[in-house]
């Protein structure tokens, strides 16, 4: 019966990150630098709050948008951290991870034929959702601009059909982020056009030398901000994300969310409440550890004469293939076969990522050191 299935769904492939991970999972003794999830446990007080929530019977459906206490805490959090103002009653939705927030935002905005501008290379979680809506992903080439999608880069890609621009900064897979001025210029370009910005700010707590700035501060009425606790509080498995949008957009997005999942897990929501209140700064010690690793990995990669942009945040390096290699997949397969170090081929992050490989440094210093020693020996 496969032939009667939706061709838009059939044309979508499983993520290149997972595909490569599965390919190398059976090679014994492999050090995998492939997965982008924090290697720290969820803070103890958050786990305790979840246990308490179960004991106290927080085990039933919540408001579709999430517990009001949690929505209030989420609004306070982004107000205090990023100076964003949203109403807890009607401008925030608690989602099943940022992934669901991506899905419901696109499904609310996109009609078949609509165009979505994304920076390339980019996180592979957007393209399939865009395609399944019958819309068209349009990649703006950022490779010659230090992976930054600035107003200048965006402008030539805007057409009558453009309905949405994705701004995923700090970026997975490149780690770069945009400055306040760069965001302001994009806001000026988009203002008064029929275009909505989806700002995926899931790595906002992991920006090293500068303050995280959200484009919603310049273009609130045309921006949907996505965030969540997966990266900031090391809570990938709890599946809690947040979507912030002006009330006139949020009321429609909420319908898609409601018919999709009803509400996010009640127990995870109680854990999230603890995370955003008593764990307001839980990301800080993790961030300082990531920063030490970033500096270490950067130094090592430079020592190997590999070309790389120093990341501003998140926990990834997007490294140019060494001389003589053209295919990311071929390089990563050879690397894993000869050294038992697995990195993600760059083309998992759109065609513009071909010619690169991604290293995640959400791994211990010992693991990173061993992996980099092996890569260095291989390159020699
Ligand atoms: C840029 C980006 N957005 C969204 C997600 C998904 O986050 P979540 O685990 O909250 O669904 C990820 C996960 O790696 C990501 O890198």
CSV table of C-alpha atoms and ligand atoms in Angstrom, one decimal:
chain,number,residue,atom,x,y,z
A,1,UNK,CA,0.0,0.0,0.0
A,2,UNK,CA,3.0,2.3,0.1
A,3,UNK,CA,2.1,3.7,-3.3
A,4,UNK,CA,-0.9,5.5,-1.9
A,5,UNK,CA,1.1,7.4,0.7
A,6,UNK,CA,1.7,11.1,0.6
A,7,UNK,CA,4.7,11.6,-1.8
A,8,UNK,CA,5.8,14.6,0.1
A,9,UNK,CA,6.3,12.4,3.1
A,10,UNK,CA,7.9,9.6,1.1
A,11,UNK,CA,10.4,12.0,-0.4
A,12,UNK,CA,11.8,13.0,3.0
A,13,UNK,CA,14.8,11.1,4.2
A,14,UNK,CA,15.9,10.4,7.7
A,15,UNK,CA,18.4,12.9,9.1
A,16,UNK,CA,21.9,12.6,7.8
A,17,UNK,CA,23.2,12.9,11.4
A,18,UNK,CA,21.2,9.8,12.5
A,19,UNK,CA,22.0,8.0,9.2
A,20,UNK,CA,25.8,8.4,9.8
A,21,UNK,CA,25.4,7.6,13.5
A,22,UNK,CA,23.6,4.3,12.7
A,23,UNK,CA,26.2,3.5,10.0
A,24,UNK,CA,29.1,3.7,12.5
A,25,UNK,CA,27.3,2.5,15.7
A,26,UNK,CA,28.5,-1.1,15.2
A,27,UNK,CA,32.2,-0.3,14.8
A,28,UNK,CA,33.6,-1.3,18.1
A,29,UNK,CA,35.8,1.2,20.1
A,30,UNK,CA,34.6,4.2,18.1
A,31,UNK,CA,34.7,7.6,19.7
A,32,UNK,CA,31.6,9.4,18.4
A,33,UNK,CA,31.7,13.1,18.2
A,34,UNK,CA,28.4,13.0,16.3
A,35,UNK,CA,25.6,13.8,18.7
A,36,UNK,CA,24.6,17.3,19.7
A,37,UNK,CA,23.4,16.7,23.2
A,38,UNK,CA,24.9,17.9,26.5
A,39,UNK,CA,27.0,15.3,28.3
A,40,UNK,CA,26.0,16.6,31.7
A,41,UNK,CA,23.2,15.0,33.8
A,42,UNK,CA,20.0,17.0,34.3
A,43,UNK,CA,20.5,19.0,37.5
A,44,UNK,CA,19.4,17.1,40.6
A,45,UNK,CA,16.9,19.6,41.8
A,46,UNK,CA,15.0,19.4,38.5
A,47,UNK,CA,14.9,15.6,38.7
A,48,UNK,CA,13.6,15.9,42.3
A,49,UNK,CA,10.9,18.3,41.2
A,50,UNK,CA,9.7,15.7,38.6
A,51,UNK,CA,9.6,12.9,41.1
A,52,UNK,CA,7.5,15.2,43.4
A,53,UNK,CA,5.2,16.0,40.5
A,54,UNK,CA,4.5,12.4,40.0
A,55,UNK,CA,3.9,11.8,43.8
A,56,UNK,CA,1.6,14.8,43.9
A,57,UNK,CA,-0.4,13.6,40.9
A,58,UNK,CA,0.6,16.1,38.3
A,59,UNK,CA,-0.2,13.4,35.8
A,60,UNK,CA,-3.2,14.7,33.9
A,61,UNK,CA,-3.7,17.0,30.8
A,62,UNK,CA,-2.7,20.6,31.4
A,63,UNK,CA,-3.9,23.7,29.6
A,64,UNK,CA,-3.1,23.2,25.9
A,65,UNK,CA,-0.5,26.0,26.1
A,66,UNK,CA,1.0,24.6,29.3
A,67,UNK,CA,0.6,25.3,33.1
A,68,UNK,CA,0.1,29.1,33.5
A,69,UNK,CA,2.8,29.1,36.3
A,70,UNK,CA,5.3,27.7,33.8
A,71,UNK,CA,4.3,30.1,31.1
A,72,UNK,CA,4.7,32.9,33.5
A,73,UNK,CA,8.2,31.6,34.5
A,74,UNK,CA,9.1,31.3,30.8
A,75,UNK,CA,8.0,34.9,30.1
A,76,UNK,CA,10.0,36.1,33.2
A,77,UNK,CA,13.0,34.1,32.0
A,78,UNK,CA,13.2,35.7,28.5
A,79,UNK,CA,12.4,39.1,30.0
A,80,UNK,CA,15.3,38.9,32.4
A,81,UNK,CA,17.7,37.2,30.2
A,82,UNK,CA,17.0,38.7,26.8
A,83,UNK,CA,14.7,41.6,27.5
A,84,UNK,CA,11.8,40.2,25.5
A,85,UNK,CA,8.2,40.9,26.6
A,86,UNK,CA,5.4,38.3,26.1
A,87,UNK,CA,2.1,37.8,27.9
A,88,UNK,CA,1.9,34.5,29.7
A,89,UNK,CA,-1.9,34.2,28.9
A,90,UNK,CA,-1.7,34.3,25.2
A,91,UNK,CA,1.8,34.7,23.8
A,92,UNK,CA,3.6,31.6,24.8
A,93,UNK,CA,3.1,27.8,24.2
A,94,UNK,CA,4.9,25.1,26.0
A,95,UNK,CA,5.8,22.5,23.3
A,96,UNK,CA,7.2,19.0,23.1
A,97,UNK,CA,10.8,20.2,22.6
A,98,UNK,CA,11.8,22.9,20.2
A,99,UNK,CA,11.2,20.3,17.5
A,100,UNK,CA,7.4,20.5,17.9
A,101,UNK,CA,7.7,24.3,18.0
A,102,UNK,CA,9.4,24.2,14.6
A,103,UNK,CA,6.6,22.0,13.2
A,104,UNK,CA,3.7,24.0,14.5
A,105,UNK,CA,5.2,27.3,13.5
A,106,UNK,CA,5.8,26.2,9.9
A,107,UNK,CA,2.5,24.4,9.6
A,108,UNK,CA,0.7,27.6,10.7
A,109,UNK,CA,2.5,29.8,8.2
A,110,UNK,CA,3.1,27.8,5.1
A,111,UNK,CA,0.9,27.2,2.1
A,112,UNK,CA,2.1,25.0,-0.8
A,113,UNK,CA,4.5,27.0,-3.0
A,114,UNK,CA,5.6,29.4,-0.2
A,115,UNK,CA,9.3,29.9,0.1
A,116,UNK,CA,11.4,29.7,3.2
A,117,UNK,CA,14.9,31.3,3.3
A,118,UNK,CA,17.3,29.4,5.5
A,119,UNK,CA,21.1,29.9,6.0
A,120,UNK,CA,23.1,27.0,4.5
A,121,UNK,CA,24.6,25.0,6.1
A,122,UNK,CA,21.9,24.6,8.7
A,123,UNK,CA,20.3,22.2,11.2
A,124,UNK,CA,18.5,19.5,9.3
A,125,UNK,CA,15.2,19.8,11.3
A,126,UNK,CA,13.6,22.4,9.1
A,127,UNK,CA,13.7,21.2,5.5
A,128,UNK,CA,11.5,18.1,5.9
A,129,UNK,CA,8.8,20.1,7.7
A,130,UNK,CA,8.9,22.8,5.0
A,131,UNK,CA,8.7,20.1,2.2
A,132,UNK,CA,5.9,18.2,3.9
A,133,UNK,CA,3.9,21.4,3.9
A,134,UNK,CA,4.5,21.6,0.1
A,135,UNK,CA,6.6,24.7,0.6
A,136,UNK,CA,10.1,25.3,-0.8
A,137,UNK,CA,13.3,25.6,1.2
A,138,UNK,CA,15.6,28.2,-0.3
A,139,UNK,CA,19.2,28.1,1.0
A,140,UNK,CA,21.1,31.3,1.3
A,141,UNK,CA,24.8,30.6,0.9
A,142,UNK,CA,26.7,31.7,4.0
A,143,UNK,CA,29.9,29.8,3.4
A,144,UNK,CA,31.8,32.9,2.2
A,145,UNK,CA,30.5,35.0,5.1
A,146,UNK,CA,31.8,33.1,8.1
A,147,UNK,CA,28.4,31.2,8.1
A,148,UNK,CA,26.5,34.4,9.0
A,149,UNK,CA,23.2,35.1,7.2
A,150,UNK,CA,23.1,38.9,7.2
A,151,UNK,CA,20.7,41.3,5.6
A,152,UNK,CA,23.0,41.6,2.6
A,153,UNK,CA,23.1,37.8,2.1
A,154,UNK,CA,19.3,37.5,2.5
A,155,UNK,CA,18.2,40.2,0.2
A,156,UNK,CA,18.7,38.5,-3.2
A,157,UNK,CA,16.8,35.5,-2.1
A,158,UNK,CA,13.6,37.4,-1.3
A,159,UNK,CA,10.8,36.9,-3.8
A,160,UNK,CA,7.0,37.5,-3.9
A,161,UNK,CA,6.6,33.9,-2.6
A,162,UNK,CA,8.9,34.4,0.5
A,163,UNK,CA,6.8,33.9,3.6
A,164,UNK,CA,9.4,33.0,6.2
A,165,UNK,CA,13.1,33.3,7.1
A,166,UNK,CA,14.7,31.0,9.6
A,167,UNK,CA,17.3,32.6,11.9
A,168,UNK,CA,18.9,29.8,13.9
A,169,UNK,CA,21.6,31.6,15.9
A,170,UNK,CA,23.7,30.5,17.7
A,171,UNK,CA,24.0,28.0,14.9
A,172,UNK,CA,24.1,24.3,14.8
A,173,UNK,CA,26.3,23.2,13.0
A,174,UNK,CA,28.7,26.2,12.8
A,175,UNK,CA,28.5,27.7,16.3
A,176,UNK,CA,28.5,31.3,15.0
A,177,UNK,CA,25.9,33.9,16.1
A,178,UNK,CA,24.8,37.3,14.9
A,179,UNK,CA,25.6,40.6,16.5
A,180,UNK,CA,22.9,43.0,17.6
A,181,UNK,CA,23.7,45.3,14.6
A,182,UNK,CA,23.4,42.4,12.2
A,183,UNK,CA,20.0,41.4,13.6
A,184,UNK,CA,18.9,45.0,13.5
A,185,UNK,CA,19.8,45.2,9.8
A,186,UNK,CA,17.8,42.1,9.1
A,187,UNK,CA,14.8,43.5,11.0
A,188,UNK,CA,15.0,46.7,8.9
A,189,UNK,CA,15.0,44.7,5.7
A,190,UNK,CA,12.0,42.6,6.7
A,191,UNK,CA,9.9,45.2,8.4
A,192,UNK,CA,6.5,45.7,6.7
A,193,UNK,CA,7.1,42.8,4.3
A,194,UNK,CA,4.7,39.8,4.5
A,195,UNK,CA,7.4,37.7,6.0
A,196,UNK,CA,7.7,36.0,9.4
A,197,UNK,CA,11.0,35.3,11.1
A,198,UNK,CA,11.4,32.0,12.9
A,199,UNK,CA,14.2,32.6,15.4
A,200,UNK,CA,15.4,29.3,16.7
A,201,UNK,CA,17.3,30.3,19.8
A,202,UNK,CA,17.7,26.9,21.4
A,203,UNK,CA,21.4,27.6,22.1
A,204,UNK,CA,20.7,31.1,23.6
A,205,UNK,CA,22.2,30.2,27.0
A,206,UNK,CA,25.4,28.9,25.4
A,207,UNK,CA,26.9,32.1,23.9
A,208,UNK,CA,30.4,32.7,25.2
A,209,UNK,CA,31.9,36.1,24.9
A,210,UNK,CA,28.9,38.2,23.9
A,211,UNK,CA,25.3,38.6,25.2
A,212,UNK,CA,22.6,36.7,23.4
A,213,UNK,CA,20.4,39.1,21.5
A,214,UNK,CA,17.0,38.1,19.9
A,215,UNK,CA,15.7,39.6,16.7
A,216,UNK,CA,12.3,39.7,18.5
A,217,UNK,CA,13.7,42.7,20.3
A,218,UNK,CA,13.7,44.6,17.0
A,219,UNK,CA,10.8,43.0,15.1
A,220,UNK,CA,8.4,41.6,17.7
A,221,UNK,CA,5.3,41.6,15.6
A,222,UNK,CA,6.9,39.6,12.8
A,223,UNK,CA,8.9,37.1,14.8
A,224,UNK,CA,8.3,33.7,16.3
A,225,UNK,CA,10.9,32.8,18.9
A,226,UNK,CA,11.6,29.2,19.6
A,227,UNK,CA,13.6,28.1,22.7
A,228,UNK,CA,13.6,25.2,25.1
A,229,UNK,CA,15.5,23.4,27.9
A,230,UNK,CA,17.2,20.6,25.9
A,231,UNK,CA,20.5,22.4,25.6
A,232,UNK,CA,20.4,25.0,28.4
A,233,UNK,CA,19.4,22.6,31.2
A,234,UNK,CA,20.7,19.3,29.7
A,235,UNK,CA,17.1,18.1,29.3
A,236,UNK,CA,16.9,16.6,25.8
A,237,UNK,CA,14.8,13.6,26.9
A,238,UNK,CA,12.3,15.7,28.8
A,239,UNK,CA,11.0,17.2,25.6
A,240,UNK,CA,10.2,20.8,26.7
A,241,UNK,CA,10.3,23.7,24.3
A,242,UNK,CA,8.8,27.1,24.2
A,243,UNK,CA,7.2,29.1,21.4
A,244,UNK,CA,6.8,32.9,21.9
A,245,UNK,CA,4.8,34.9,19.4
A,246,UNK,CA,2.5,38.0,19.3
A,247,UNK,CA,-1.1,37.0,20.3
A,248,UNK,CA,-2.5,37.3,16.8
A,249,UNK,CA,-0.1,34.7,15.5
A,250,UNK,CA,0.0,32.6,18.7
A,251,UNK,CA,-3.8,32.0,18.8
A,252,UNK,CA,-3.5,30.1,15.5
A,253,UNK,CA,-0.3,28.2,16.3
A,254,UNK,CA,-2.0,27.0,19.5
A,255,UNK,CA,-4.7,25.2,17.4
A,256,UNK,CA,-2.0,23.3,15.5
A,257,UNK,CA,-0.3,22.4,18.8
A,258,UNK,CA,-3.6,21.4,20.4
A,259,UNK,CA,-4.6,19.0,17.6
A,260,UNK,CA,-1.0,17.7,17.5
A,261,UNK,CA,-0.2,16.9,21.1
A,262,UNK,CA,-2.9,18.4,23.3
A,263,UNK,CA,-0.2,19.6,25.7
A,264,UNK,CA,3.4,18.9,26.7
A,265,UNK,CA,4.0,16.2,29.3
A,266,UNK,CA,2.6,17.4,32.7
A,267,UNK,CA,5.6,15.9,34.6
A,268,UNK,CA,8.2,17.5,32.4
A,269,UNK,CA,6.4,20.8,32.7
A,270,UNK,CA,6.7,20.7,36.5
A,271,UNK,CA,10.4,19.9,36.0
A,272,UNK,CA,10.7,22.8,33.6
A,273,UNK,CA,9.1,25.1,36.2
A,274,UNK,CA,11.8,24.2,38.6
A,275,UNK,CA,14.5,24.7,35.9
A,276,UNK,CA,13.3,28.2,35.0
A,277,UNK,CA,12.9,29.4,38.6
A,278,UNK,CA,15.4,27.7,40.9
A,279,UNK,CA,17.6,26.7,38.0
A,280,UNK,CA,17.6,30.1,36.4
A,281,UNK,CA,21.4,30.0,35.9
A,282,UNK,CA,21.9,26.3,35.7
A,283,UNK,CA,23.5,26.7,32.3
A,284,UNK,CA,26.4,28.8,33.5
A,285,UNK,CA,28.7,26.1,34.9
A,286,UNK,CA,28.0,24.0,31.8
A,287,UNK,CA,28.8,26.9,29.6
A,288,UNK,CA,32.1,27.6,31.2
A,289,UNK,CA,33.0,23.9,30.7
A,290,UNK,CA,32.0,24.1,27.0
A,291,UNK,CA,34.0,27.2,26.6
A,292,UNK,CA,37.2,25.5,27.9
A,293,UNK,CA,36.5,22.7,25.5
A,294,UNK,CA,35.9,25.1,22.6
A,295,UNK,CA,39.2,26.8,23.2
A,296,UNK,CA,41.1,23.5,23.5
A,297,UNK,CA,39.5,22.0,20.3
A,298,UNK,CA,40.1,25.3,18.4
A,299,UNK,CA,43.8,25.3,19.3
A,300,UNK,CA,44.2,21.7,18.3
A,301,UNK,CA,42.4,22.1,15.0
A,302,UNK,CA,44.5,25.1,14.2
A,303,UNK,CA,47.6,23.1,15.1
A,304,UNK,CA,46.5,20.6,12.4
A,305,UNK,CA,46.2,23.5,9.8
A,306,UNK,CA,42.5,22.8,9.5
A,307,UNK,CA,40.3,25.7,8.4
A,308,UNK,CA,37.7,26.6,10.9
A,309,UNK,CA,35.6,29.6,12.1
A,310,UNK,CA,35.9,30.0,15.9
A,311,UNK,CA,32.4,29.4,17.3
A,312,UNK,CA,30.6,32.1,19.4
A,313,UNK,CA,28.3,29.6,21.0
A,314,UNK,CA,26.6,26.2,21.0
A,315,UNK,CA,28.9,23.2,21.0
A,316,UNK,CA,30.0,22.5,17.5
A,317,UNK,CA,32.9,23.1,15.1
A,318,UNK,CA,32.2,23.0,11.4
A,319,UNK,CA,35.6,22.2,9.8
A,320,UNK,CA,36.7,22.4,6.2
A,321,UNK,CA,37.9,19.1,4.8
A,322,UNK,CA,41.6,18.9,4.5
A,323,UNK,CA,43.3,19.4,1.1
A,324,UNK,CA,42.6,16.6,-1.3
A,325,UNK,CA,39.2,15.6,0.0
A,326,UNK,CA,36.0,16.7,-1.8
A,327,UNK,CA,33.2,14.6,-0.4
A,328,UNK,CA,32.3,15.0,3.2
A,329,UNK,CA,30.9,11.4,3.4
A,330,UNK,CA,34.0,9.9,1.9
A,331,UNK,CA,36.2,11.8,4.4
A,332,UNK,CA,34.1,10.9,7.4
A,333,UNK,CA,33.9,7.2,6.4
A,334,UNK,CA,37.7,7.0,5.9
A,335,UNK,CA,38.3,8.8,9.2
A,336,UNK,CA,36.1,6.4,11.1
A,337,UNK,CA,37.5,3.3,9.4
A,338,UNK,CA,41.1,4.3,10.0
A,339,UNK,CA,40.9,6.1,13.4
A,340,UNK,CA,37.6,5.0,14.9
A,341,UNK,CA,36.6,8.7,15.3
A,342,UNK,CA,33.1,9.5,14.0
A,343,UNK,CA,32.2,13.1,13.0
A,344,UNK,CA,29.1,14.1,11.0
A,345,UNK,CA,29.6,14.7,7.2
A,346,UNK,CA,28.8,18.3,6.5
A,347,UNK,CA,26.3,17.5,3.8
A,348,UNK,CA,23.9,16.4,6.5
A,349,UNK,CA,23.4,20.1,7.0
A,350,UNK,CA,22.2,20.8,3.4
A,351,UNK,CA,24.2,20.7,0.2
A,352,UNK,CA,26.0,23.8,1.3
A,353,UNK,CA,27.7,21.8,4.0
A,354,UNK,CA,29.4,19.5,1.6
A,355,UNK,CA,33.2,20.1,1.9
A,356,UNK,CA,33.0,20.2,5.7
A,357,UNK,CA,32.6,17.9,8.7
A,358,UNK,CA,31.0,18.7,12.1
A,359,UNK,CA,32.6,18.0,15.5
A,360,UNK,CA,30.4,18.1,18.5
A,361,UNK,CA,32.4,19.0,21.7
A,362,UNK,CA,29.6,18.0,24.1
A,363,UNK,CA,32.0,15.3,25.2
A,364,UNK,CA,34.6,15.1,28.1
A,365,UNK,CA,38.0,16.6,27.7
A,366,UNK,CA,39.6,13.1,27.8
A,367,UNK,CA,37.4,12.0,25.0
A,368,UNK,CA,38.1,15.1,23.0
A,369,UNK,CA,41.8,14.8,23.5
A,370,UNK,CA,41.9,11.1,22.5
A,371,UNK,CA,39.7,11.9,19.4
A,372,UNK,CA,41.9,14.8,18.3
A,373,UNK,CA,45.1,12.9,18.8
A,374,UNK,CA,43.8,10.2,16.5
A,375,UNK,CA,42.6,12.8,13.9
A,376,UNK,CA,46.1,14.4,14.1
A,377,UNK,CA,47.9,11.1,13.5
A,378,UNK,CA,45.5,10.4,10.6
A,379,UNK,CA,46.2,13.7,8.9
A,380,UNK,CA,50.0,13.3,9.3
B,1,LIG,C1,19.1,24.3,16.1
B,1,LIG,C2,18.2,23.3,16.8
B,1,LIG,N1,16.9,23.5,16.9
B,1,LIG,C3,16.1,22.6,17.5
B,1,LIG,C4,16.6,21.4,18.0
B,1,LIG,C5,15.7,20.5,18.7
B,1,LIG,O1,15.6,20.7,20.0
B,1,LIG,P1,14.6,19.9,21.0
B,1,LIG,O2,15.4,18.8,21.6
B,1,LIG,O3,14.2,20.8,22.1
B,1,LIG,O4,13.5,19.4,20.2
B,1,LIG,C6,18.0,21.2,17.9
B,1,LIG,C7,18.6,19.9,18.4
B,1,LIG,O5,19.7,19.5,18.2
B,1,LIG,C8,18.8,22.1,17.3
B,1,LIG,O6,20.1,21.9,17.1
